[in-house]
Amino acid sequence: MTTTEKSTATNPEKNPATASKSETAYQYVLDRIRSGSYGPGYRLVLSRLADELDMSVVPVREAIRRLESERLITFERNVGATVTGIDPTEYLYTMQTLALVEGYATALCAPLVTPADLDRAREVNRQMRERLADFDPRTFTELNLRFHAILFENCPNPHVLDLVHRGWNRLGALRSSTFAYVPGRAARSVDEHDALLDALAAGDDVGTIERIARQHRLATLEAYLAHAGT
Amino acid sequence: MTTTEKSTATNPEKNPATASKSETAYQYVLDRIRSGSYGPGYRLVLSRLADELDMSVVPVREAIRRLESERLITFERNVGATVTGIDPTEYLYTMQTLALVEGYATALCAPLVTPADLDRAREVNRQMRERLADFDPRTFTELNLRFHAILFENCPNPHVLDLVHRGWNRLGALRSSTFAYVPGRAARSVDEHDALLDALAAGDDVGTIERIARQHRLATLEAYLAHAGT
DNA sequence: AGCAATGAAATCGTATACGATCCAGTGTCG
DNA sequence: CGACACTGGATCGTATACGATTTCATTGCT
């Protein structure tokens, strides 16, 4: 056991000050959900996680509670935890909410966006357009996040920004995005990105920016619904 | 101790099936924060809570984690948990976010609102107007919540609705509302309520409803900021 | 063959125990 | 007289232990 050794005084160890075990467990699971290696429905066994992380189940439980509160995992009493699945209805709710908060975050950012930011965003969008030919939903979604992140990451309201992150995290649970299902959507999405950047460059008022950004995401949702309904 | 008695088999107790201990603890603390009996900065000692609730600290810790994730509690490692205080900046963030989500929830509800709902809302608003004379911020805020709840509680998007509830919960931590600080605000707020009801009754489009509802809350925020800045 | 009851294994729920850390109050030394 | 080191109590962090619940496969009955 490590209990006998006095790690505190002489031994820097890793860095016990920065991360409690429950925090470690939280990040561990969150990363795996975001990266997609824990797909929807993936069964999380507390004792197994505790073994993997070399800790007891108590910190793991705390991490699970936090993730549960963020709707990333579903916890059923006496049964266990699974990564929250996204059925079409949940997808609708999540996308609608993301449209709301991301649109607002983008609008709040608009006055703070620098020309350099716009250049970076245009560059990312150029890469996206390039990839339209040989299409890979995975990297396309990755680029899509990077594009939008440039435009909302400086959001001055941390609560709103946090909600945006949570929305993206939930979407990350999907192995592939809407772009995989709805053929034409990717190309139109790239065009809408340019329109958004033009509006930002022109210094349009924040109400307009919000409307464009929200509508952009809702359009993806509607494309999915139309396709699924067919 | 209660450990000796076997309540599970023979004793129906309250209803052990519906609430785990960690859930009990969660509700317990949440209620006290909402009701204001745990004010901002209130120190939550885990072991004391565990004693009060007649359980061990483990479930209490899980409850705290959930509340922490909802920003209702601030938890510092090796130090303890306190009810999150709301300084002016936090107040701004919270109100801004609430304006966003509540406005949207109200708009999503607009098509579902029945004439009966509108009547109930008008009745509540009438009571609010009545109380303007001998003004009590506490009951006024209570009525204010009831008024808005009628208009957003049927929100078809549960994620958005949940965000609205969380926003109100955070505001509940304040012992009294903005109305206590900014004299003229209450009267104007009541008038805006009528305007909102008129728009709903007239069947205005959802974009208009959202704009009115959002602006209504932002106006309260701005009234506070102007007053504080003076 | 199909269905219901039974039992065992897996997993969760909670209590208890103990080490680690922080904070405050006290005393000593410059 | 003030600053610093020390010590004690309070509280948190985690591990371990054991009871409770669910689930699933097996068995027996119709």
Short mmCIF file of C-alpha atoms (C1' of nucleotides) in Angstrom, two decimals:
data_model
loop_
_atom_site.label_atom_id
_atom_site.label_comp_id
_atom_site.label_asym_id
_atom_site.label_seq_id
_atom_site.Cartn_x
_atom_site.Cartn_y
_atom_site.Cartn_z
CA MET A 1 0.00 0.00 0.00
CA THR A 2 1.02 3.58 -0.49
CA THR A 3 -0.39 4.68 2.81
CA THR A 4 2.87 4.21 4.67
CA GLU A 5 4.98 6.47 2.54
CA LYS A 6 4.79 10.18 3.15
CA SER A 7 4.38 11.51 -0.33
CA THR A 8 3.33 14.98 0.68
CA ALA A 9 6.47 16.53 2.04
CA THR A 10 9.29 15.12 -0.01
CA ASN A 11 7.64 13.50 -2.98
CA PRO A 12 6.11 15.72 -5.66
CA GLU A 13 4.32 12.63 -7.02
CA LYS A 14 2.26 13.65 -10.04
CA ASN A 15 0.35 16.65 -8.84
CA PRO A 16 -2.12 15.85 -6.15
CA ALA A 17 -3.06 19.49 -5.75
CA THR A 18 -4.62 19.89 -9.16
CA ALA A 19 -6.88 16.87 -9.39
CA SER A 20 -8.85 14.90 -6.90
CA LYS A 21 -9.66 11.34 -7.78
CA SER A 22 -13.26 12.14 -8.47
CA GLU A 23 -12.12 14.87 -10.85
CA THR A 24 -9.79 12.41 -12.54
CA ALA A 25 -12.62 9.95 -13.01
CA TYR A 26 -14.86 12.68 -14.35
CA GLN A 27 -12.35 13.75 -16.99
CA TYR A 28 -11.59 10.15 -17.86
CA VAL A 29 -15.18 9.29 -18.67
CA LEU A 30 -15.92 12.64 -20.28
CA ASP A 31 -13.00 12.28 -22.66
CA ARG A 32 -14.14 8.85 -23.71
CA ILE A 33 -17.68 10.00 -24.32
CA ARG A 34 -16.55 13.01 -26.32
CA SER A 35 -14.11 11.02 -28.38
CA GLY A 36 -16.82 8.49 -29.08
CA SER A 37 -15.00 5.47 -27.68
CA TYR A 38 -17.86 5.14 -25.21
CA GLY A 39 -20.76 5.17 -27.64
CA PRO A 40 -24.42 5.65 -26.75
CA GLY A 41 -25.70 2.85 -24.59
CA TYR A 42 -22.22 1.88 -23.45
CA ARG A 43 -22.45 0.23 -20.10
CA LEU A 44 -20.40 1.81 -17.32
CA VAL A 45 -19.71 -0.59 -14.50
CA LEU A 46 -18.59 1.33 -11.46
CA SER A 47 -16.30 -1.30 -10.03
CA ARG A 48 -14.64 -1.87 -13.37
CA LEU A 49 -14.00 1.86 -13.81
CA ALA A 50 -12.60 2.01 -10.31
CA ASP A 51 -10.17 -0.78 -11.14
CA GLU A 52 -9.11 0.83 -14.41
CA LEU A 53 -8.39 4.10 -12.64
CA ASP A 54 -6.83 2.40 -9.65
CA MET A 55 -9.18 3.95 -7.13
CA SER A 56 -12.19 2.92 -5.13
CA VAL A 57 -15.75 3.22 -6.33
CA VAL A 58 -16.65 6.22 -4.20
CA PRO A 59 -14.90 8.86 -6.33
CA VAL A 60 -16.22 7.14 -9.43
CA ARG A 61 -19.76 7.46 -8.14
CA GLU A 62 -19.30 11.17 -7.61
CA ALA A 63 -18.02 11.59 -11.14
CA ILE A 64 -21.01 9.66 -12.45
CA ARG A 65 -23.37 11.95 -10.58
CA ARG A 66 -21.88 14.99 -12.20
CA LEU A 67 -22.09 13.46 -15.65
CA GLU A 68 -25.65 12.45 -14.91
CA SER A 69 -26.49 16.03 -14.07
CA GLU A 70 -25.11 17.05 -17.45
CA ARG A 71 -27.32 14.45 -19.13
CA LEU A 72 -24.30 12.69 -20.52
CA ILE A 73 -25.06 9.47 -18.75
CA THR A 74 -28.24 7.84 -17.66
CA PHE A 75 -28.26 6.26 -14.27
CA GLU A 76 -30.81 3.74 -13.17
CA ARG A 77 -31.03 2.77 -9.59
CA ASN A 78 -29.64 -0.63 -8.68
CA VAL A 79 -29.03 -1.23 -12.33
CA GLY A 80 -26.19 0.94 -13.47
CA ALA A 81 -24.98 3.72 -15.66
CA THR A 82 -24.98 3.88 -19.45
CA VAL A 83 -23.93 6.58 -21.86
CA THR A 84 -27.10 8.43 -22.74
CA GLY A 85 -28.42 7.31 -26.07
CA ILE A 86 -29.74 9.84 -28.51
CA ASP A 87 -32.94 8.81 -30.15
CA PRO A 88 -34.45 11.15 -32.75
CA THR A 89 -36.47 12.97 -30.12
CA GLU A 90 -33.48 13.59 -27.90
CA TYR A 91 -31.54 14.68 -30.93
CA LEU A 92 -34.22 17.24 -31.68
CA TYR A 93 -34.18 18.61 -28.14
CA THR A 94 -30.41 18.79 -28.04
CA MET A 95 -30.02 20.46 -31.41
CA GLN A 96 -32.77 22.93 -30.69
CA THR A 97 -31.19 23.86 -27.39
CA LEU A 98 -27.77 24.11 -28.96
CA ALA A 99 -29.15 26.34 -31.69
CA LEU A 100 -30.46 28.61 -28.99
CA VAL A 101 -27.36 28.86 -26.82
CA GLU A 102 -24.78 28.69 -29.57
CA GLY A 103 -26.59 31.32 -31.57
CA TYR A 104 -26.63 33.59 -28.57
CA ALA A 105 -23.02 32.89 -27.68
CA THR A 106 -21.98 33.69 -31.23
CA ALA A 107 -23.93 36.93 -31.09
CA LEU A 108 -22.36 37.93 -27.79
CA CYS A 109 -18.97 37.23 -29.31
CA ALA A 110 -19.60 39.16 -32.48
CA PRO A 111 -18.36 42.51 -31.20
CA LEU A 112 -15.21 40.85 -29.90
CA VAL A 113 -14.31 38.91 -32.99
CA THR A 114 -11.05 40.07 -34.51
CA PRO A 115 -10.11 40.05 -38.18
CA ALA A 116 -7.56 37.40 -37.28
CA ASP A 117 -10.36 35.22 -35.91
CA LEU A 118 -12.30 35.66 -39.10
CA ASP A 119 -9.27 34.65 -41.12
CA ARG A 120 -8.78 31.53 -39.09
CA ALA A 121 -12.46 30.68 -39.44
CA ARG A 122 -12.34 31.20 -43.19
CA GLU A 123 -9.33 28.94 -43.38
CA VAL A 124 -11.12 26.19 -41.49
CA ASN A 125 -14.16 26.57 -43.70
CA ARG A 126 -11.93 26.34 -46.76
CA GLN A 127 -10.64 23.01 -45.48
CA MET A 128 -14.20 21.85 -44.98
CA ARG A 129 -15.10 22.74 -48.53
CA GLU A 130 -12.04 20.90 -49.74
CA ARG A 131 -13.16 17.74 -48.04
CA LEU A 132 -16.59 17.76 -49.58
CA ALA A 133 -15.27 15.65 -52.44
CA ASP A 134 -14.03 12.62 -50.51
CA PHE A 135 -16.34 12.97 -47.58
CA ASP A 136 -15.58 11.73 -44.10
CA PRO A 137 -18.26 12.64 -41.57
CA ARG A 138 -15.91 12.26 -38.66
CA THR A 139 -13.26 14.79 -39.64
CA PHE A 140 -15.90 17.03 -41.15
CA THR A 141 -17.69 17.24 -37.82
CA GLU A 142 -14.37 17.85 -36.13
CA LEU A 143 -13.69 20.79 -38.43
CA ASN A 144 -17.21 22.02 -37.95
CA LEU A 145 -16.67 22.23 -34.23
CA ARG A 146 -13.40 24.03 -34.74
CA PHE A 147 -15.07 26.54 -37.00
CA HIS A 148 -17.82 27.37 -34.56
CA ALA A 149 -15.52 27.30 -31.56
CA ILE A 150 -13.57 30.19 -33.04
CA LEU A 151 -16.78 32.18 -33.14
CA PHE A 152 -18.20 31.41 -29.72
CA GLU A 153 -15.21 30.58 -27.54
CA ASN A 154 -14.69 34.17 -26.46
CA CYS A 155 -18.25 34.43 -25.21
CA PRO A 156 -18.21 36.85 -22.30
CA ASN A 157 -20.96 35.01 -20.47
CA PRO A 158 -19.42 31.85 -19.01
CA HIS A 159 -22.79 30.29 -18.20
CA VAL A 160 -23.91 30.45 -21.79
CA LEU A 161 -20.53 29.21 -22.96
CA ASP A 162 -20.79 26.26 -20.61
CA LEU A 163 -24.19 25.37 -22.01
CA VAL A 164 -22.73 25.43 -25.51
CA HIS A 165 -19.99 23.04 -24.45
CA ARG A 166 -22.50 20.72 -22.85
CA GLY A 167 -24.54 20.66 -26.01
CA TRP A 168 -21.52 19.76 -28.10
CA ASN A 169 -20.52 17.11 -25.60
CA ARG A 170 -23.90 15.47 -25.93
CA LEU A 171 -23.63 15.52 -29.68
CA GLY A 172 -20.15 14.05 -29.42
CA ALA A 173 -21.75 10.87 -28.17
CA LEU A 174 -22.95 10.24 -31.70
CA ARG A 175 -20.31 8.37 -33.63
CA SER A 176 -21.07 10.33 -36.76
CA SER A 177 -23.00 13.49 -37.28
CA THR A 178 -26.03 14.49 -39.25
CA PHE A 179 -23.73 15.08 -42.17
CA ALA A 180 -23.36 11.34 -42.55
CA TYR A 181 -27.08 10.82 -42.95
CA VAL A 182 -28.14 13.79 -45.00
CA PRO A 183 -26.09 13.99 -48.18
CA GLY A 184 -26.69 17.52 -49.32
CA ARG A 185 -26.42 19.12 -45.91
CA ALA A 186 -22.63 19.39 -45.68
CA ALA A 187 -22.27 21.51 -48.81
CA ARG A 188 -25.04 23.87 -47.80
CA SER A 189 -23.62 24.11 -44.32
CA VAL A 190 -20.30 25.32 -45.68
CA ASP A 191 -22.06 28.00 -47.69
CA GLU A 192 -23.95 29.15 -44.61
CA HIS A 193 -20.65 29.42 -42.77
CA ASP A 194 -19.46 31.89 -45.37
CA ALA A 195 -22.66 33.87 -45.04
CA LEU A 196 -22.15 34.01 -41.28
CA LEU A 197 -18.58 35.21 -41.68
CA ASP A 198 -19.69 37.85 -44.16
CA ALA A 199 -22.24 39.15 -41.69
CA LEU A 200 -19.63 39.28 -38.96
CA ALA A 201 -17.13 41.04 -41.22
CA ALA A 202 -19.77 43.55 -42.22
CA GLY A 203 -20.43 44.29 -38.57
CA ASP A 204 -24.10 43.43 -38.71
CA ASP A 205 -25.95 43.99 -35.46
CA VAL A 206 -26.00 41.25 -32.88
CA GLY A 207 -29.66 40.42 -33.46
CA THR A 208 -28.93 39.56 -37.05
CA ILE A 209 -25.88 37.51 -36.11
CA GLU A 210 -27.88 35.56 -33.59
CA ARG A 211 -30.62 34.86 -36.10
CA ILE A 212 -28.16 33.62 -38.71
CA ALA A 213 -26.21 31.45 -36.29
CA ARG A 214 -29.34 29.94 -34.79
CA GLN A 215 -30.93 29.34 -38.15
CA HIS A 216 -27.76 27.67 -39.39
CA ARG A 217 -27.99 24.99 -36.75
CA LEU A 218 -31.75 24.64 -37.01
CA ALA A 219 -31.31 24.08 -40.73
CA THR A 220 -29.14 21.07 -40.00
CA LEU A 221 -31.80 19.77 -37.64
CA GLU A 222 -34.54 20.30 -40.19
CA ALA A 223 -32.52 18.61 -42.89
CA TYR A 224 -32.23 15.61 -40.63
CA LEU A 225 -35.92 15.58 -39.79
CA ALA A 226 -36.92 15.88 -43.41
CA HIS A 227 -34.57 13.09 -44.38
CA ALA A 228 -35.67 10.84 -41.51
CA GLY A 229 -39.32 11.51 -42.23
CA THR A 230 -38.94 10.43 -45.83
CA MET B 1 -29.47 3.71 15.52
CA THR B 2 -31.88 2.70 12.84
CA THR B 3 -29.59 0.11 11.35
CA THR B 4 -30.99 -2.66 13.45
CA GLU B 5 -34.58 -2.39 12.27
CA LYS B 6 -35.48 -4.09 9.05
CA SER B 7 -37.67 -1.57 7.32
CA THR B 8 -37.49 -3.03 3.87
CA ALA B 9 -39.40 -6.28 4.10
CA THR B 10 -42.30 -5.66 6.41
CA ASN B 11 -42.46 -1.92 6.68
CA PRO B 12 -43.78 0.08 3.75
CA GLU B 13 -42.12 3.11 5.35
CA LYS B 14 -42.58 6.09 3.11
CA ASN B 15 -41.58 4.78 -0.24
CA PRO B 16 -38.06 3.48 -0.47
CA ALA B 17 -38.52 2.63 -4.12
CA THR B 18 -38.94 6.19 -5.27
CA ALA B 19 -36.05 7.87 -3.54
CA SER B 20 -32.51 6.83 -2.86
CA LYS B 21 -30.72 8.52 -0.03
CA SER B 22 -28.61 10.59 -2.34
CA GLU B 23 -31.79 11.76 -4.04
CA THR B 24 -33.29 12.59 -0.67
CA ALA B 25 -30.25 14.63 0.25
CA TYR B 26 -30.35 16.39 -3.09
CA GLN B 27 -33.96 17.45 -2.68
CA TYR B 28 -33.37 18.41 0.92
CA VAL B 29 -30.62 20.86 0.10
CA LEU B 30 -32.26 22.09 -3.09
CA ASP B 31 -35.45 22.94 -1.24
CA ARG B 32 -33.56 24.90 1.35
CA ILE B 33 -31.64 26.84 -1.26
CA ARG B 34 -34.76 27.63 -3.24
CA SER B 35 -36.71 28.67 -0.19
CA GLY B 36 -33.83 30.87 0.85
CA SER B 37 -33.25 29.31 4.24
CA TYR B 38 -29.77 28.46 3.02
CA GLY B 39 -28.67 31.87 1.84
CA PRO B 40 -25.66 32.65 -0.35
CA GLY B 41 -22.44 31.75 1.38
CA TYR B 42 -24.16 29.34 3.75
CA ARG B 43 -21.70 26.76 4.87
CA LEU B 44 -22.68 23.16 4.21
CA VAL B 45 -20.88 20.72 6.45
CA LEU B 46 -21.17 17.25 5.05
CA SER B 47 -21.14 15.39 8.32
CA ARG B 48 -23.72 17.69 9.82
CA LEU B 49 -26.02 17.22 6.84
CA ALA B 50 -25.54 13.50 7.08
CA ASP B 51 -26.58 13.59 10.73
CA GLU B 52 -29.62 15.74 10.03
CA LEU B 53 -30.77 13.36 7.34
CA ASP B 54 -29.85 10.29 9.32
CA MET B 55 -27.54 8.87 6.70
CA SER B 56 -23.85 8.59 6.08
CA VAL B 57 -21.81 11.19 4.26
CA VAL B 58 -21.44 9.22 1.04
CA PRO B 59 -24.92 9.94 -0.34
CA VAL B 60 -24.58 13.52 0.80
CA ARG B 61 -21.41 13.89 -1.19
CA GLU B 62 -23.15 12.64 -4.31
CA ALA B 63 -25.94 15.12 -3.82
CA ILE B 64 -23.41 17.91 -3.41
CA ARG B 65 -21.74 16.94 -6.65
CA ARG B 66 -24.98 17.24 -8.53
CA LEU B 67 -25.73 20.61 -7.02
CA GLU B 68 -22.21 21.69 -7.82
CA SER B 69 -22.76 20.75 -11.44
CA GLU B 70 -25.84 22.96 -11.44
CA ARG B 71 -23.78 25.82 -10.05
CA LEU B 72 -25.93 25.98 -6.96
CA ILE B 73 -23.07 25.04 -4.68
CA THR B 74 -19.43 26.00 -4.74
CA PHE B 75 -17.16 23.27 -3.59
CA GLU B 76 -13.58 23.81 -2.61
CA ARG B 77 -11.33 20.89 -2.10
CA ASN B 78 -10.46 20.03 1.46
CA VAL B 79 -12.36 23.07 2.57
CA GLY B 80 -16.04 22.47 2.04
CA ALA B 81 -19.20 23.43 0.28
CA THR B 82 -21.03 26.72 0.41
CA VAL B 83 -24.17 27.95 -1.30
CA THR B 84 -22.96 29.85 -4.33
CA GLY B 85 -23.02 33.54 -3.69
CA ILE B 86 -24.30 35.87 -6.36
CA ASP B 87 -22.16 38.91 -6.81
CA PRO B 88 -23.26 41.47 -9.38
CA THR B 89 -21.31 39.78 -12.15
CA GLU B 90 -22.82 36.39 -11.46
CA TYR B 91 -26.21 38.02 -11.27
CA LEU B 92 -25.67 39.47 -14.71
CA TYR B 93 -24.65 36.12 -16.18
CA THR B 94 -27.56 34.34 -14.59
CA MET B 95 -30.19 36.87 -15.61
CA GLN B 96 -28.84 37.06 -19.13
CA THR B 97 -28.95 33.31 -19.47
CA LEU B 98 -32.40 33.14 -17.97
CA ALA B 99 -33.61 35.80 -20.36
CA LEU B 100 -32.36 33.64 -23.20
CA VAL B 101 -33.83 30.32 -22.15
CA GLU B 102 -37.00 31.62 -20.57
CA GLY B 103 -37.74 33.77 -23.57
CA TYR B 104 -37.32 30.80 -25.85
CA ALA B 105 -39.35 28.51 -23.61
CA THR B 106 -42.16 31.05 -23.55
CA ALA B 107 -42.05 31.29 -27.32
CA LEU B 108 -42.14 27.52 -27.74
CA CYS B 109 -45.13 27.47 -25.44
CA ALA B 110 -46.99 30.25 -27.17
CA PRO B 111 -48.84 28.04 -29.65
CA LEU B 112 -49.90 25.73 -26.82
CA VAL B 113 -51.18 28.35 -24.44
CA THR B 114 -54.90 28.06 -23.85
CA PRO B 115 -57.33 30.89 -23.10
CA ALA B 116 -57.67 29.36 -19.64
CA ASP B 117 -53.92 29.74 -19.13
CA LEU B 118 -54.11 33.36 -20.16
CA ASP B 119 -56.93 33.93 -17.71
CA ARG B 120 -54.95 32.42 -14.88
CA ALA B 121 -51.93 34.50 -15.82
CA ARG B 122 -53.99 37.66 -15.91
CA GLU B 123 -55.39 36.84 -12.50
CA VAL B 124 -51.90 36.40 -11.07
CA ASN B 125 -50.78 39.64 -12.63
CA ARG B 126 -53.82 41.37 -11.16
CA GLN B 127 -52.73 40.21 -7.72
CA MET B 128 -49.25 41.52 -8.40
CA ARG B 129 -50.63 44.91 -9.32
CA GLU B 130 -52.71 44.90 -6.17
CA ARG B 131 -49.64 44.41 -4.03
CA LEU B 132 -47.75 47.29 -5.54
CA ALA B 133 -49.14 49.53 -2.83
CA ASP B 134 -47.85 47.77 0.27
CA PHE B 135 -44.88 46.17 -1.36
CA ASP B 136 -43.29 42.94 -0.17
CA PRO B 137 -40.46 41.78 -2.43
CA ARG B 138 -40.73 38.23 -1.22
CA THR B 139 -44.33 37.50 -2.15
CA PHE B 140 -44.01 39.66 -5.23
CA THR B 141 -41.18 37.50 -6.52
CA GLU B 142 -43.20 34.43 -5.65
CA LEU B 143 -46.11 35.69 -7.74
CA ASN B 144 -43.75 36.67 -10.50
CA LEU B 145 -42.50 33.10 -10.74
CA ARG B 146 -46.06 31.80 -10.75
CA PHE B 147 -46.96 34.15 -13.58
CA HIS B 148 -44.08 33.10 -15.78
CA ALA B 149 -44.40 29.44 -14.89
CA ILE B 150 -47.87 29.43 -16.41
CA LEU B 151 -46.37 30.64 -19.65
CA PHE B 152 -43.31 28.38 -19.90
CA GLU B 153 -44.21 25.27 -17.94
CA ASN B 154 -45.71 23.53 -20.96
CA CYS B 155 -42.53 23.96 -22.93
CA PRO B 156 -42.28 21.00 -25.29
CA ASN B 157 -38.49 20.91 -25.09
CA PRO B 158 -37.58 19.43 -21.70
CA HIS B 159 -33.93 20.46 -21.97
CA VAL B 160 -34.83 24.10 -22.35
CA LEU B 161 -37.40 23.82 -19.59
CA ASP B 162 -34.79 22.33 -17.30
CA LEU B 163 -32.45 25.23 -17.99
CA VAL B 164 -35.21 27.64 -17.08
CA HIS B 165 -35.75 25.86 -13.78
CA ARG B 166 -32.05 25.94 -13.02
CA GLY B 167 -31.95 29.63 -13.67
CA TRP B 168 -34.82 30.26 -11.30
CA ASN B 169 -33.22 28.05 -8.70
CA ARG B 170 -30.07 30.09 -8.80
CA LEU B 171 -32.07 33.26 -8.42
CA GLY B 172 -33.92 31.73 -5.52
CA ALA B 173 -30.68 31.85 -3.57
CA LEU B 174 -31.14 35.59 -3.28
CA ARG B 175 -33.22 36.39 -0.25
CA SER B 176 -35.01 39.16 -2.07
CA SER B 177 -35.23 39.98 -5.72
CA THR B 178 -34.24 42.91 -7.86
CA PHE B 179 -37.63 44.36 -7.06
CA ALA B 180 -36.43 45.11 -3.56
CA TYR B 181 -33.53 47.20 -4.79
CA VAL B 182 -35.01 49.01 -7.74
CA PRO B 183 -38.16 50.85 -6.69
CA GLY B 184 -39.78 51.60 -10.00
CA ARG B 185 -39.13 48.23 -11.57
CA ALA B 186 -42.03 46.28 -10.09
CA ALA B 187 -44.70 48.56 -11.54
CA ARG B 188 -43.18 48.55 -14.99
CA SER B 189 -42.75 44.80 -14.81
CA VAL B 190 -46.46 44.32 -14.23
CA ASP B 191 -47.22 46.45 -17.26
CA GLU B 192 -44.88 44.42 -19.39
CA HIS B 193 -46.65 41.29 -18.25
CA ASP B 194 -49.88 42.66 -19.67
CA ALA B 195 -48.16 43.49 -22.92
CA LEU B 196 -46.84 39.93 -23.11
CA LEU B 197 -50.31 38.51 -22.48
CA ASP B 198 -51.78 40.77 -25.12
CA ALA B 199 -49.27 39.54 -27.66
CA LEU B 200 -50.06 35.94 -26.76
CA ALA B 201 -53.78 36.55 -26.98
CA ALA B 202 -53.35 38.23 -30.35
CA GLY B 203 -51.50 35.18 -31.60
CA ASP B 204 -48.36 37.07 -32.53
CA ASP B 205 -45.69 34.96 -34.16
CA VAL B 206 -43.21 33.12 -31.96
CA GLY B 207 -40.33 35.40 -32.87
CA THR B 208 -42.18 38.37 -31.49
CA ILE B 209 -43.16 36.51 -28.34
CA GLU B 210 -39.58 35.47 -27.75
CA ARG B 211 -38.35 39.02 -28.21
CA ILE B 212 -40.89 40.41 -25.76
CA ALA B 213 -40.28 37.74 -23.14
CA ARG B 214 -36.51 38.06 -23.38
CA GLN B 215 -36.61 41.82 -23.30
CA HIS B 216 -38.86 41.76 -20.29
CA ARG B 217 -36.25 39.97 -18.23
CA LEU B 218 -33.34 41.92 -19.65
CA ALA B 219 -35.17 45.09 -18.64
CA THR B 220 -35.13 43.93 -15.04
CA LEU B 221 -31.44 43.25 -15.33
CA GLU B 222 -30.76 46.64 -16.85
CA ALA B 223 -32.82 48.37 -14.21
CA TYR B 224 -30.65 46.73 -11.59
CA LEU B 225 -27.43 47.63 -13.35
CA ALA B 226 -28.47 51.23 -13.79
CA HIS B 227 -29.48 51.45 -10.17
CA ALA B 228 -26.30 49.79 -8.90
CA GLY B 229 -24.17 51.94 -11.14
CA THR B 230 -25.65 55.10 -9.69
"C1'" DA C 1 -42.89 -26.73 -26.04
"C1'" DG C 2 -43.96 -22.83 -23.30
"C1'" DC C 3 -44.22 -20.55 -19.02
"C1'" DA C 4 -43.45 -19.68 -14.18
"C1'" DA C 5 -40.76 -20.16 -10.06
"C1'" DT C 6 -36.20 -20.44 -7.95
"C1'" DG C 7 -31.52 -19.61 -6.99
"C1'" DA C 8 -26.99 -17.71 -7.77
"C1'" DA C 9 -24.00 -14.17 -9.65
"C1'" DA C 10 -23.28 -9.48 -10.67
"C1'" DT C 11 -23.80 -4.97 -9.36
"C1'" DC C 12 -25.33 -1.22 -6.80
"C1'" DG C 13 -26.24 1.42 -1.97
"C1'" DT C 14 -24.60 2.73 2.20
"C1'" DA C 15 -22.00 2.68 6.59
"C1'" DT C 16 -17.88 2.85 8.91
"C1'" DA C 17 -12.90 3.71 9.49
"C1'" DC C 18 -8.84 6.20 9.05
"C1'" DG C 19 -5.43 9.12 6.84
"C1'" DA C 20 -4.75 13.86 4.77
"C1'" DT C 21 -5.44 18.61 4.68
"C1'" DC C 22 -6.72 23.05 6.17
"C1'" DC C 23 -7.52 26.70 9.59
"C1'" DA C 24 -7.16 29.00 13.93
"C1'" DG C 25 -5.24 29.87 18.07
"C1'" DT C 26 -1.02 29.89 20.94
"C1'" DG C 27 3.48 30.58 22.25
"C1'" DT C 28 8.21 31.87 21.43
"C1'" DC C 29 11.87 34.48 19.50
"C1'" DG C 30 13.89 38.48 17.37
"C1'" DC D 1 5.63 44.75 19.74
"C1'" DG D 2 5.32 41.96 15.67
"C1'" DA D 3 6.26 37.89 12.89
"C1'" DC D 4 6.84 33.16 12.51
"C1'" DA D 5 6.62 28.17 13.89
"C1'" DC D 6 3.85 24.93 16.09
"C1'" DT D 7 0.01 22.31 17.66
"C1'" DG D 8 -4.79 20.98 18.04
"C1'" DG D 9 -9.40 20.49 16.25
"C1'" DA D 10 -12.49 20.33 12.50
"C1'" DT D 11 -13.43 18.69 8.10
"C1'" DC D 12 -12.64 16.53 3.85
"C1'" DG D 13 -10.90 12.28 0.73
"C1'" DT D 14 -10.79 7.69 0.03
"C1'" DA D 15 -10.74 2.67 0.95
"C1'" DT D 16 -12.89 -1.21 2.57
"C1'" DA D 17 -16.81 -4.04 4.10
"C1'" DC D 18 -21.26 -5.76 3.85
"C1'" DG D 19 -26.21 -5.69 2.92
"C1'" DA D 20 -29.83 -4.98 -0.80
"C1'" DT D 21 -31.49 -5.28 -5.35
"C1'" DT D 22 -31.66 -6.70 -9.94
"C1'" DT D 23 -30.88 -9.87 -13.58
"C1'" DC D 24 -30.44 -14.04 -15.83
"C1'" DA D 25 -30.07 -18.87 -16.36
"C1'" DT D 26 -31.76 -23.10 -14.81
"C1'" DT D 27 -35.23 -26.15 -13.37
"C1'" DG D 28 -39.71 -27.97 -12.86
"C1'" DC D 29 -44.49 -27.93 -14.00
"C1'" DT D 30 -48.48 -27.73 -17.16
#
